[in-house]
Short mmCIF file of C-alpha atoms in Angstrom, two decimals:
data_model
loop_
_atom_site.label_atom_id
_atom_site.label_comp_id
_atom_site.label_asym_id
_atom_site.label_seq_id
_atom_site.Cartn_x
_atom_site.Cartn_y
_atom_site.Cartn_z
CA UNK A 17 199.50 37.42 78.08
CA UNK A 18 199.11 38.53 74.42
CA UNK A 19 202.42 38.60 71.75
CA UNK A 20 204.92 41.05 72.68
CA UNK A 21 207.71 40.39 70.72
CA UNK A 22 208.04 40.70 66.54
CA UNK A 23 209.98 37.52 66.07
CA UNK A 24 206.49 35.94 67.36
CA UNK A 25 204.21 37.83 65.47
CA UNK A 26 206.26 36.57 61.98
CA UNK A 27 205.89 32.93 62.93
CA UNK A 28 202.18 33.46 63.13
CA UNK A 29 202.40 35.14 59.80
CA UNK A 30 204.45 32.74 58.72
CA UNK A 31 201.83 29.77 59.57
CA UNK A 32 199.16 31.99 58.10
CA UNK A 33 200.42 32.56 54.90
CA UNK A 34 200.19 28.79 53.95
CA UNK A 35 196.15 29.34 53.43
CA UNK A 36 196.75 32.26 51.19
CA UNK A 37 196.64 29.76 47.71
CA UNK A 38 193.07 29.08 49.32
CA UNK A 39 191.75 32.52 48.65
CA UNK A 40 190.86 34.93 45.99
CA UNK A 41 190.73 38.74 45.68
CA UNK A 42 187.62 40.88 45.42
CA UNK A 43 188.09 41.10 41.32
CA UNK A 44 184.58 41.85 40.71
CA UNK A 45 185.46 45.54 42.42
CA UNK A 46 188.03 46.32 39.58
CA UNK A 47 190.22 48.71 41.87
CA UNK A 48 190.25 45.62 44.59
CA UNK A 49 191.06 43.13 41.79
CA UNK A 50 194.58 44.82 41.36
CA UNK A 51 195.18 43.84 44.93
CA UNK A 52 198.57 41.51 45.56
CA UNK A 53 197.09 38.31 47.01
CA UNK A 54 200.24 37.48 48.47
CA UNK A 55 200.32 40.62 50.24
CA UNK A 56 199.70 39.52 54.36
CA UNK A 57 200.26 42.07 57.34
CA UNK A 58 199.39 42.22 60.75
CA UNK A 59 199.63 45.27 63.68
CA UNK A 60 199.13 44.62 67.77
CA UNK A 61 198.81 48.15 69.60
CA UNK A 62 198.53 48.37 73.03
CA UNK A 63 197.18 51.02 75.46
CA UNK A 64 200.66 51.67 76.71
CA UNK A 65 201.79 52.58 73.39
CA UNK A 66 203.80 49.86 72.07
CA UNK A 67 202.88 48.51 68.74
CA UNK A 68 204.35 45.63 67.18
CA UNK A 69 203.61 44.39 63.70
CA UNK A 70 204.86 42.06 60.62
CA UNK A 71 204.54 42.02 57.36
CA UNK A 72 203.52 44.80 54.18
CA UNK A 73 202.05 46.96 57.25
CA UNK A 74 202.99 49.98 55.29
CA UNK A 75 200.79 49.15 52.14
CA UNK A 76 197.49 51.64 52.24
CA UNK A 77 194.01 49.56 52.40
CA UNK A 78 190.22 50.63 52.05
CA UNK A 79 188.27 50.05 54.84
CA UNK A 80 184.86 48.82 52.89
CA UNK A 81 182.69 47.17 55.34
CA UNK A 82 185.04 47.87 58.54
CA UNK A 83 183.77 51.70 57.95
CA UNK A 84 180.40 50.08 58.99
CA UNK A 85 181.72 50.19 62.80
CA UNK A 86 182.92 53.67 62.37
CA UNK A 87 179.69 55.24 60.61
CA UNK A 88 177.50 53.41 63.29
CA UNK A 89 179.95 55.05 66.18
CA UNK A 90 179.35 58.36 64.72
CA UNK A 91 175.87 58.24 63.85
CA UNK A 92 175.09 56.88 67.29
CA UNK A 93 176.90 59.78 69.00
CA UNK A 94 174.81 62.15 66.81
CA UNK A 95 171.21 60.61 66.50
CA UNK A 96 171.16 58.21 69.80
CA UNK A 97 170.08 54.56 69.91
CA UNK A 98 166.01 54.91 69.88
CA UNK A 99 166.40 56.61 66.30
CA UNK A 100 169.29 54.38 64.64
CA UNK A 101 167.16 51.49 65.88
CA UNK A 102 163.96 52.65 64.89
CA UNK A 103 165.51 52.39 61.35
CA UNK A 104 167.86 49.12 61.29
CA UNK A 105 167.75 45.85 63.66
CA UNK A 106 170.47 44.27 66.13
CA UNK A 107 169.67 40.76 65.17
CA UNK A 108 172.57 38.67 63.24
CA UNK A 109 171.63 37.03 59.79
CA UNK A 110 173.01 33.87 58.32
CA UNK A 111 172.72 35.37 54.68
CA UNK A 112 175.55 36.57 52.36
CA UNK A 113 176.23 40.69 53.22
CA UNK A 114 174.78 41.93 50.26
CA UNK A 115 171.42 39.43 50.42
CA UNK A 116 168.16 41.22 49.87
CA UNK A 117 166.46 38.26 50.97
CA UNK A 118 165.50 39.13 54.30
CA UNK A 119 164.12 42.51 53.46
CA UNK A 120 161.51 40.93 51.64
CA UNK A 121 160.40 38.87 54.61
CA UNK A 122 160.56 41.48 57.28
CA UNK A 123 157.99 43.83 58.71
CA UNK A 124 158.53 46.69 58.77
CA UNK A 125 160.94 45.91 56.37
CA UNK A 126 164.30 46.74 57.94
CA UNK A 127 167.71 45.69 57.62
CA UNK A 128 168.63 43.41 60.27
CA UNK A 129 171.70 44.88 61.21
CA UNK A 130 174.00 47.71 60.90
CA UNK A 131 176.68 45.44 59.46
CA UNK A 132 175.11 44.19 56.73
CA UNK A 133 174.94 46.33 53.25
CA UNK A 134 171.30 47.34 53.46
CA UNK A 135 171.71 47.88 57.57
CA UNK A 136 174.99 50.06 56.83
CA UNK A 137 173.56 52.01 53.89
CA UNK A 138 170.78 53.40 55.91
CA UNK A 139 173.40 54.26 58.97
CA UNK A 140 175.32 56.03 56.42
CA UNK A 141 172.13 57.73 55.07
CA UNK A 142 171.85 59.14 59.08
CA UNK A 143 175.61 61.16 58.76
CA UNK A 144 174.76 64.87 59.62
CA UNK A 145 175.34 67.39 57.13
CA UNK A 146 173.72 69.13 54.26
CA UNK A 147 175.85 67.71 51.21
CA UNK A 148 178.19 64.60 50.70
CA UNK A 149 181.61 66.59 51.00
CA UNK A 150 180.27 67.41 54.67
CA UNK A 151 178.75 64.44 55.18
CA UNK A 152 182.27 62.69 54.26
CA UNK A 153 184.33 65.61 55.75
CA UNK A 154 182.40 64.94 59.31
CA UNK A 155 183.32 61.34 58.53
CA UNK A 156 186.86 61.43 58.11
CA UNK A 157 187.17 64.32 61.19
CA UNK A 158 186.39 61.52 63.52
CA UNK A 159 188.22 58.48 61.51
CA UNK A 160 191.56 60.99 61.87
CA UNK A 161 190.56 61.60 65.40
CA UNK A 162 190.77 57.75 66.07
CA UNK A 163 193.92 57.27 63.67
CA UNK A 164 195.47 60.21 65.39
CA UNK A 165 196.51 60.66 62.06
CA UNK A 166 194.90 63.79 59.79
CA UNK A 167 196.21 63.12 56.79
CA UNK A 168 193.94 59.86 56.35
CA UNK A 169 191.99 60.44 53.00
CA UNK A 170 190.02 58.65 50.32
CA UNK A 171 191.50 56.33 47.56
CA UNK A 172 189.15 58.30 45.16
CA UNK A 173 190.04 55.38 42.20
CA UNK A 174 188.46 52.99 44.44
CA UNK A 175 185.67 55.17 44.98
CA UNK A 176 185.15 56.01 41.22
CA UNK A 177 185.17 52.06 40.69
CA UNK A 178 182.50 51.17 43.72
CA UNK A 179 180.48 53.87 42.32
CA UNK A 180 179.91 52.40 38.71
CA UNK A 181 179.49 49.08 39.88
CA UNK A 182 176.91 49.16 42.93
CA UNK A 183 174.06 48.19 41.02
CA UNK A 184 172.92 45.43 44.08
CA UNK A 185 173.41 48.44 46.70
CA UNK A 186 171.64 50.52 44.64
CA UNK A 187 168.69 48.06 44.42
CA UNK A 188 169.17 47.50 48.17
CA UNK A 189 168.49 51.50 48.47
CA UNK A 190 165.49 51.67 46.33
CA UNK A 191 163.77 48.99 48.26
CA UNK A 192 164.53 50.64 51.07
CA UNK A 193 163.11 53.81 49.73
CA UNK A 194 160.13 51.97 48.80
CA UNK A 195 159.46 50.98 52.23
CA UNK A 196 160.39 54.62 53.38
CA UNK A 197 163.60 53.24 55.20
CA UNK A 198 165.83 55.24 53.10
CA UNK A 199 164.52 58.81 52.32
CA UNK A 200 167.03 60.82 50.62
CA UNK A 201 168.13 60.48 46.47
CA UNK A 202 169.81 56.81 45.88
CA UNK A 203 172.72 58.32 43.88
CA UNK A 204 173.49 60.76 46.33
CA UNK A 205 173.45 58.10 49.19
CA UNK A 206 175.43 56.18 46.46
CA UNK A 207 178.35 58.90 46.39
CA UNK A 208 178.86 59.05 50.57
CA UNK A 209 178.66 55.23 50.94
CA UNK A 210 180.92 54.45 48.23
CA UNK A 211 183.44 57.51 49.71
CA UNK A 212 183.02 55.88 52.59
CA UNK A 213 184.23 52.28 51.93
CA UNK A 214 186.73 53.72 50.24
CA UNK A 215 188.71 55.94 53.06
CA UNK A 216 192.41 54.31 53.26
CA UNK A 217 195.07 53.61 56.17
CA UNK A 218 197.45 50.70 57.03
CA UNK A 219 197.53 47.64 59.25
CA UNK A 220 198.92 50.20 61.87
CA UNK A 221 196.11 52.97 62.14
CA UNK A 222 193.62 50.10 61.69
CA UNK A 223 194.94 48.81 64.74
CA UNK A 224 194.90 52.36 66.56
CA UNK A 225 191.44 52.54 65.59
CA UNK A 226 190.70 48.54 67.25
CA UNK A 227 192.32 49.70 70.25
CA UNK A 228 190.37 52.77 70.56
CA UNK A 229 187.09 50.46 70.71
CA UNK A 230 189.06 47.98 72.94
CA UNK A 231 189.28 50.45 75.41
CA UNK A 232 186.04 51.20 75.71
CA UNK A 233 186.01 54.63 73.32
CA UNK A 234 189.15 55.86 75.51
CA UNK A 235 191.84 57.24 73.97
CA UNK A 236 194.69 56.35 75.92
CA UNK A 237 197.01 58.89 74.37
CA UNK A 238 195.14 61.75 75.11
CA UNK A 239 192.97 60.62 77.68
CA UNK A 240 190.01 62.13 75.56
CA UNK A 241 186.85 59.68 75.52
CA UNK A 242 186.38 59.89 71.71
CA UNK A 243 183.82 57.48 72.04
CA UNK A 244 180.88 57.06 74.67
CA UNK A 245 181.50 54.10 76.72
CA UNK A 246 178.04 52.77 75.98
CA UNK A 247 178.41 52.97 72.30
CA UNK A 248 181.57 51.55 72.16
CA UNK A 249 180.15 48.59 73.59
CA UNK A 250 177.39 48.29 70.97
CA UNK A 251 179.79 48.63 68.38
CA UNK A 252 181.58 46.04 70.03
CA UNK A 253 178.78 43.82 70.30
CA UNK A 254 177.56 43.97 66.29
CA UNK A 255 181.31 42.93 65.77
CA UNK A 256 181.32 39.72 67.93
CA UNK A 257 177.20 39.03 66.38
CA UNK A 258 177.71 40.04 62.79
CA UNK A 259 180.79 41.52 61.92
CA UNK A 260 182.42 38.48 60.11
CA UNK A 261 179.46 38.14 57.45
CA UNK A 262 177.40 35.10 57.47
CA UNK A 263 180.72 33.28 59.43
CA UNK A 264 180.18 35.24 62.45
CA UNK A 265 178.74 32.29 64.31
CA UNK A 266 181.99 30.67 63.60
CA UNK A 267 184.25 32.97 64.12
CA UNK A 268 182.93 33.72 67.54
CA UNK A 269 183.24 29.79 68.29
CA UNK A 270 186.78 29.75 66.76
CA UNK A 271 188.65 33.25 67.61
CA UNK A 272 186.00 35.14 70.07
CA UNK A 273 187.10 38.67 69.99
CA UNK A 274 185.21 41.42 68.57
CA UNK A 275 186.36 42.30 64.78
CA UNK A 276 184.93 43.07 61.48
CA UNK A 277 185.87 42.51 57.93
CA UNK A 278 186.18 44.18 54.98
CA UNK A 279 186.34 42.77 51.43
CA UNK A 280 189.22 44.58 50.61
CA UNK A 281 191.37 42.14 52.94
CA UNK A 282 191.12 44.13 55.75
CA UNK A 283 190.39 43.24 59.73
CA UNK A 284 190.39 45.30 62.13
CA UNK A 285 190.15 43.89 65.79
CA UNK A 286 189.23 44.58 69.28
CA UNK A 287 190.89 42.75 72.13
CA UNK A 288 188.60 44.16 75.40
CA UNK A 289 190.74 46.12 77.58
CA UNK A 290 193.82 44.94 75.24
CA UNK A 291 194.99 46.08 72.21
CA UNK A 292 194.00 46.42 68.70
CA UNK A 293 194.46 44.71 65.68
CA UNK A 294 194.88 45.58 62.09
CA UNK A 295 195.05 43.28 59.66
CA UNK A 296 195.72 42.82 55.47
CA UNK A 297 195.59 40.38 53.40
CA UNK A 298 193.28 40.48 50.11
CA UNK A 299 192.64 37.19 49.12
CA UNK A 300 189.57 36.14 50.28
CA UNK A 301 187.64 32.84 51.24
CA UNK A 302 183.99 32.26 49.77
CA UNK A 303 182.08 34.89 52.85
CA UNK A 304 184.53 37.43 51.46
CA UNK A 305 186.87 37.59 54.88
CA UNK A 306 190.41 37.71 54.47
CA UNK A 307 191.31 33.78 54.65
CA UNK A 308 195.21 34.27 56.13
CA UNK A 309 194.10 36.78 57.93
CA UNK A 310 191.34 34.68 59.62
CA UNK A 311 193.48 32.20 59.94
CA UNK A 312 196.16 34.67 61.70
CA UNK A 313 193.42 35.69 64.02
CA UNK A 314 193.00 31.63 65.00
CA UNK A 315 196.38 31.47 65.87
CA UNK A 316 196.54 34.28 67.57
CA UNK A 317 193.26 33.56 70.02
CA UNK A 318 194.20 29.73 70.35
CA UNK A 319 197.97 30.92 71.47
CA UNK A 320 197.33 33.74 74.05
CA UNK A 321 194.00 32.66 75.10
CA UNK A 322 192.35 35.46 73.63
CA UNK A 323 188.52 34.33 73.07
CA UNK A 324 185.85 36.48 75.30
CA UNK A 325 183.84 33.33 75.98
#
């Protein structure tokens, strides 16, 4: 049996926040580097409809790297597996997200994976639509679809601020390109993946988002299956393989439950046939994963028995 009750979910806050001294925010995105480190938050919502939560679970995020899982959901529904994967790998990598490393040593040179940077900007490159404010429109359609919330936007600062300093995406794009991976004009990809990572929520709709994948693509409001069953599980599946950076191997050993990370702080999780999670906290440890919230995550698993394996 998972937490049901708030006076619960603070004590495990309360234990987390101890490793919060440990950690550091993302400074070196200057929007990200305003970020409270002290800030920790936490959301559990379940099929049935009950949510409970702790913490600043009000205070609006950016998703960075967790709109990885989204973009590949969409573009999977749109293009279909034998094209995605012509394009980027399902193999996990023990390098740092933003490593360019194994690109050199690959043939055909392809990203790896879909959750790294290089594997995610060619995903995002595959979003349907004939300029970036459709492309992004078509993006945030289904991210308010999974929300249940339309008024989800973009924190267009953060955007602006991703934009100017992507210089090791942009390489990442025009290798890419080189290798005819990436076909269409860097800066333009540049604009949708930045407005991407920087679409905003809280802890709550990040958790409405991990139960949406928990269930299999199900929408348990609506009954609506938002997302194929089959592609929820592969999105599933990166997230237990890759989606903790180059700590996934740990993480799966430690918490085993499908999640993914963002650098802003962020986690959102997926508990199979569960709940969700959404988590905040912005300081970081060295793989850029939120180190309370990690640590939140550990408690959680080792207390209700969460772990898939």
């Amino acid at each position: 049996m998972a937490c049901r009750t708030k006076k619960e979910l603070k004590e495990l806050v309360k234990e987390a926040r101890k490793c919060i001294a440990h950690g550091k925010v993302a400074d070196y995105i200057p929007a990200l580097g305003k970020a409270n480190p002290k800030d920790l938050a936490i959301a559990i919502q379940y099929p049935d409809g009950k949510c409970i939560s702790a913490g600043d679970i009000e205070r609006k995020i950016t998703l960075q790297s967790i709109s990885k899982v989204i973009s590949l959901a969409l573009v999977l529904m749109d293009r279909g597996t034998d094209e995605v994967f012509g394009k980027v790998g399902m193999e996990p990598t023990g390098d740092p997200f933003n490593s360019i490393a194994k690109l050199e040593t690959m043939t055909p040179a392809k990203p790896l994976n879909p959750m790294i940077n290089a594997g995610a900007l060619v995903v995002t490159q595959m979003i349907r639509g004939d300029h970036v404010e459709e492309r992004t429109h078509r993006l945030l359609s289904f991210i308010r679809e999974l929300t249940n919330n339309s008024f989800i936007g973009i924190n267009e600062e953060a955007a602006r601020s991703e934009f100017e300093t992507s210089q090791l995406n942009r390489a990442l794009c025009y290798f890419l390109k080189h290798h005819k991976i990436i076909e269409e004009d860097v800066e333009t990809l540049m604009d949708l993946y930045t407005r991407q990572c920087a679409i905003e929520m809280n802890c709550l709709e990040l958790a409405r988002m991990g139960m949406i994948f928990a269930m299999n693509g199900l929408d348990p409001d609506s009954g609506k299956q938002i997302i194929p069953e089959n592609i929820a599980r592969i999105c599933k599946t990166f997230m237990v393989t890759c989606g903790m950076y180059n700590a996934s191997g740990e993480f799966a050993i430690k918490i085993g439950i499908p999640a993914k990370s963002g650098v802003s702080g962020g986690i959102m999780g997926a508990v199979p046939q569960k709940f969700g999670i959404g988590i905040f906290g912005p300081a970081l440890d060295q793989k850029g994963n939120s180190i309370a919230g990690m640590k939140l995550l550990e408690l959680l698993s080792e207390t209700y028995q969460l772990s898939m394996f």
